[in-house]
Amino acid sequence: MRLKLLPILFFLSCTQFTFADGYIYLSNKTPLFFISKDNVYSPDGTQLQYFIKGNIFFTGETDEKQNIFLLATSMDINSEKTQMIYEKDNRAPSYTFSDGKWYLGNPQSEDIKAQSELLHVEKSGKWMAFYSSITDSLLAYYLADSLPHFSAVLTAYSVMVKYKLSEKLADQKAAGPFTQNTYSTIKPIWGNVTANEWLWDGHTLRPRWNVDPRLVWSFDGQILKQQYESNIYEQYEWDGETFKPLWRTNRAQEWSWDGRIMKPTWDTDWANQYTIDDGVVKPWSNVHPEKEWHTDGAIPVPVIILVISGIARTY
């Protein structure tokens, strides 16, 4: 069975197909699968890889026993009841899932489940995203309102295997608690705190409660840019004292830092001159509590500027 498709641009994928047709992408925008009805095709959309009957995934073109690939007790990844994934010829489940979270094996207690979590699935607007629970990094996503249940199960399984999450979890446990990933946060002290909270992992900045990959930024010590977008006009450079656009001139987006105050370079309004004191970023004039931010953990100055200037958005 083969499916002929015309070349499709990345940003058109969410509008070209209905509920059951569409691409699933890895975090680097590389297609992982093409989904059509109850069939799963190769990344170029031409070769049938898997098809589903009931709760069973088959390879090849027939539903013969030797073609069984996976068996799931349910296709509802948000099931409140624990569901199981069996690999071919295995009597014990390789993975279990419930409430959008995936676990290694079949943990029997909440404590063990917390120690066995490999993956979590989050949905925001028209995005469904699959994150590693070990590093909280984006692994795959789908650009549509809804992802068919069977393809969500297959995607979760595929990225756990592809990125060797079970091995990484074992390595993390063996290394001990001091090597586990931690995150710094920055959020406003007043106003809509939840909607504007950010996570910083030492390399990437992303909204805590919005999984849209287009909102993720990276910083390598010099260049700040959208991690999954290629817009050169949304790239900024940092030299230790000055923050400014990399490929264009925009004085309104230029900031300076003298070791004590961060401020827009060409703005003399004291309300826009910020100090950092004991985790609180606030205007030097100290009469604008609505502009105060709280940081928890170490966050570089240019990343703070990215947030408080409004260049980085949570929506």
XYZ file of C-alpha atoms in Angstrom:
315
model
C 0.000 0.000 0.000
C 1.384 3.390 -0.978
C 0.112 6.920 -0.754
C 1.108 9.546 -3.301
C 1.466 13.053 -1.937
C 2.553 16.372 -3.373
C 5.432 18.101 -1.563
C 4.075 19.975 1.414
C 5.608 22.914 3.206
C 6.032 22.707 6.961
C 3.824 25.636 7.839
C 0.997 24.445 5.575
C 0.749 21.043 7.201
C -1.773 22.131 9.817
C -4.172 23.439 7.138
C -3.742 20.821 4.410
C -5.263 17.921 6.333
C -8.311 17.057 8.387
C -8.463 15.390 11.783
C -6.991 12.086 10.598
C -4.411 13.303 8.094
C -1.213 15.118 8.993
C 2.465 15.025 9.788
C 4.009 14.418 13.173
C 7.319 16.258 13.516
C 10.398 15.795 15.623
C 11.595 18.872 17.505
C 13.992 19.806 14.673
C 11.043 19.963 12.209
C 11.953 16.633 10.607
C 8.812 14.584 9.854
C 8.502 11.451 11.970
C 5.320 9.998 10.429
C 2.489 10.870 8.114
C -0.872 9.824 9.559
C -3.862 9.021 7.351
C -6.987 7.410 8.772
C -5.842 4.253 10.583
C -2.531 4.086 8.728
C 0.937 5.388 9.532
C 3.254 6.209 6.640
C 6.946 6.970 6.272
C 8.119 10.582 6.750
C 7.834 11.248 2.998
C 4.245 9.970 3.046
C 4.782 7.189 0.498
C 5.387 3.930 2.353
C 2.975 2.264 4.755
C 4.784 1.519 8.028
C 2.022 0.583 10.465
C -1.730 0.138 10.506
C -4.112 -0.435 13.355
C -6.975 -2.820 14.026
C -8.648 -2.446 17.375
C -5.860 -1.901 19.882
C -3.176 -3.680 17.859
C -0.497 -2.105 15.654
C 0.650 -4.175 12.667
C 3.595 -3.796 10.315
C 3.454 -4.805 6.665
C 0.167 -5.012 4.807
C -1.728 -7.841 6.551
C -2.998 -8.389 10.064
C -1.312 -11.766 10.455
C 0.097 -12.708 13.861
C 3.717 -12.401 12.732
C 3.068 -8.766 11.773
C 1.989 -7.677 15.261
C 4.141 -4.751 16.396
C 2.479 -3.404 19.548
C -0.613 -4.057 21.597
C -2.211 -1.373 23.765
C -4.931 -1.872 26.343
C -6.322 1.530 25.329
C -5.653 4.298 22.834
C -6.711 7.063 25.213
C -3.482 8.670 26.410
C -5.476 10.748 28.905
C -7.111 7.724 30.510
C -7.347 8.063 34.283
C -6.834 4.316 34.544
C -3.351 2.947 33.924
C -3.035 1.520 30.404
C -0.363 -0.828 29.121
C 1.808 -1.201 26.029
C 3.060 -4.668 25.109
C 5.788 -5.199 22.562
C 5.623 -8.226 20.297
C 5.891 -11.561 22.145
C 6.291 -9.831 25.546
C 4.064 -11.018 28.384
C 4.883 -8.054 30.639
C 4.128 -4.462 29.596
C 7.131 -2.488 28.385
C 5.448 0.835 29.176
C 2.334 2.132 30.892
C 0.536 5.439 30.619
C -2.222 7.492 32.215
C -3.217 11.160 32.334
C -0.815 12.010 29.498
C 2.238 10.575 31.269
C 4.284 7.545 30.227
C 6.227 5.230 32.525
C 8.827 2.519 32.173
C 7.353 -0.887 32.973
C 4.353 -1.076 35.272
C 5.096 0.850 38.505
C 2.656 0.022 41.288
C 2.953 3.030 43.609
C 2.925 6.782 43.145
C 6.500 7.063 44.408
C 7.749 4.485 41.930
C 5.737 6.078 39.131
C 7.399 9.423 39.830
C 10.788 7.726 39.551
C 9.796 5.875 36.352
C 8.250 8.689 34.302
C 9.782 8.955 30.828
C 7.486 11.206 28.811
C 4.601 13.615 29.165
C 2.193 14.965 26.569
C 0.902 18.523 26.683
C -1.673 20.293 24.519
C -1.986 24.032 23.978
C -4.221 25.570 21.341
C -3.448 23.832 18.061
C -0.293 22.158 19.335
C 0.138 18.743 20.872
C 3.696 18.262 22.126
C 5.642 15.298 23.499
C 8.263 16.163 26.133
C 10.971 14.121 27.802
C 10.173 13.937 31.516
C 13.876 13.464 32.189
C 15.095 16.737 30.658
C 11.741 18.466 29.953
C 12.937 18.937 26.358
C 10.638 18.864 23.332
C 10.837 15.588 21.374
C 7.944 15.726 18.887
C 4.792 17.673 18.099
C 1.669 17.763 15.944
C 0.356 20.894 14.225
C -3.404 20.478 14.437
C -6.347 20.750 16.789
C -6.447 17.035 17.592
C -4.165 14.076 17.105
C -5.880 10.718 16.464
C -5.573 8.589 19.583
C -3.733 5.704 17.962
C -1.097 8.009 16.456
C -0.532 9.700 19.838
C 0.186 6.280 21.351
C 2.520 5.327 18.502
C 4.323 8.690 18.618
C 4.901 8.443 22.366
C 6.242 4.911 22.012
C 8.427 5.813 19.012
C 10.136 8.824 20.592
C 10.744 6.961 23.862
C 12.564 4.298 21.852
C 14.249 6.704 19.415
C 15.701 8.895 22.164
C 16.455 5.933 24.463
C 14.589 7.446 27.389
C 14.644 4.250 29.432
C 18.447 4.140 29.159
C 18.709 7.818 30.067
C 16.501 7.282 33.085
C 18.732 4.418 34.212
C 21.842 6.568 33.728
C 20.281 9.366 35.736
C 19.422 7.054 38.619
C 22.901 5.546 38.576
C 24.525 8.983 38.633
C 22.632 10.045 41.747
C 20.393 13.008 42.558
C 22.963 15.786 42.175
C 23.147 15.388 38.385
C 19.428 15.590 37.760
C 18.232 18.508 35.684
C 16.995 21.580 37.524
C 15.280 24.674 36.196
C 15.356 28.332 37.035
C 12.188 30.377 36.759
C 11.236 33.983 36.134
C 7.709 35.282 36.592
C 5.943 38.564 37.404
C 5.225 39.240 41.054
C 1.894 40.880 40.242
C -0.769 40.290 37.597
C -1.237 37.079 35.635
C 1.682 35.208 37.174
C 0.814 31.738 35.864
C 0.418 32.752 32.220
C 3.726 34.620 32.199
C 6.033 32.203 33.993
C 9.187 31.051 32.178
C 11.562 28.104 32.617
C 15.312 28.365 31.975
C 17.371 25.143 31.830
C 20.803 26.647 31.190
C 20.370 26.656 27.418
C 16.710 27.133 26.505
C 13.943 29.430 27.704
C 10.307 28.438 27.331
C 6.915 29.320 28.807
C 5.986 26.996 31.627
C 2.386 26.528 30.574
C 2.424 26.864 26.779
C 3.882 23.985 24.762
C 4.004 25.834 21.416
C 7.564 25.155 20.126
C 7.616 28.527 18.360
C 7.877 30.228 21.759
C 11.107 28.490 22.792
C 14.364 30.498 22.792
C 17.963 29.365 23.037
C 21.062 31.185 24.274
C 24.622 29.965 23.687
C 26.363 32.730 25.630
C 26.365 35.112 22.684
C 23.316 34.629 20.430
C 19.699 34.538 21.565
C 17.234 33.161 19.017
C 14.014 31.222 18.620
C 15.092 27.600 18.833
C 12.655 26.117 16.331
C 12.157 29.107 14.026
C 14.508 30.492 11.386
C 13.538 34.183 11.408
C 16.875 36.014 11.391
C 15.134 39.215 12.479
C 14.315 37.555 15.797
C 17.957 36.944 16.667
C 19.847 39.018 19.236
C 23.452 39.252 20.341
C 25.010 39.784 23.758
C 28.581 40.913 24.401
C 28.438 41.033 28.185
C 27.284 44.649 28.298
C 24.989 45.226 25.313
C 21.874 43.416 24.092
C 20.738 44.261 20.550
C 19.257 42.773 17.334
C 21.822 40.798 15.368
C 20.732 41.422 11.775
C 18.960 44.779 11.918
C 18.995 48.115 13.686
C 16.205 48.746 16.158
C 17.138 51.168 18.923
C 13.952 50.364 20.844
C 15.281 46.820 21.362
C 18.802 47.746 22.443
C 19.614 47.280 26.133
C 22.690 47.853 28.257
C 23.994 46.389 31.513
C 26.662 48.057 33.645
C 26.773 45.433 36.358
C 24.146 47.202 38.416
C 21.349 48.448 36.153
C 19.836 46.972 32.984
C 17.961 49.419 30.821
C 16.969 50.279 27.253
C 20.018 52.039 25.834
C 18.108 54.940 24.270
C 15.375 55.383 26.896
C 15.786 57.750 29.865
C 12.606 56.711 31.691
C 13.605 55.603 35.199
C 10.641 53.197 35.220
C 12.481 51.148 32.575
C 15.793 50.987 34.455
C 15.945 47.694 36.353
C 18.011 46.407 39.231
C 18.413 42.818 40.411
C 18.375 42.319 44.160
C 17.913 39.022 45.993
C 16.046 37.424 43.075
C 13.803 40.418 42.428
C 14.052 42.369 39.175
C 12.398 45.755 39.565
C 12.562 49.359 38.309
C 15.234 51.441 39.978
C 12.637 54.123 40.770
C 10.887 51.567 43.014
C 7.379 52.921 42.371
C 6.225 50.450 39.718
C 5.341 47.141 41.429
C 3.439 46.053 38.296
C 6.855 45.777 36.568
C 8.486 43.626 39.226
C 9.676 40.102 38.422
C 10.827 37.286 40.661
C 13.610 34.902 39.669
C 14.345 31.568 41.298
C 17.751 30.223 40.339
C 20.480 31.618 38.095
C 19.307 33.277 34.870
C 21.680 35.242 32.592
C 21.073 38.977 32.238
C 20.314 38.813 28.473
C 17.688 36.118 29.101
C 16.078 38.323 31.747
C 16.091 41.214 29.252
C 14.441 38.952 26.673
C 11.577 38.342 29.102
C 11.037 41.734 30.766
C 11.303 43.607 27.442
C 8.424 41.562 26.027
C 10.469 40.261 23.104
C 9.886 36.703 24.317
C 6.152 35.997 24.514
C 4.188 33.263 26.245
C 1.474 33.132 23.550
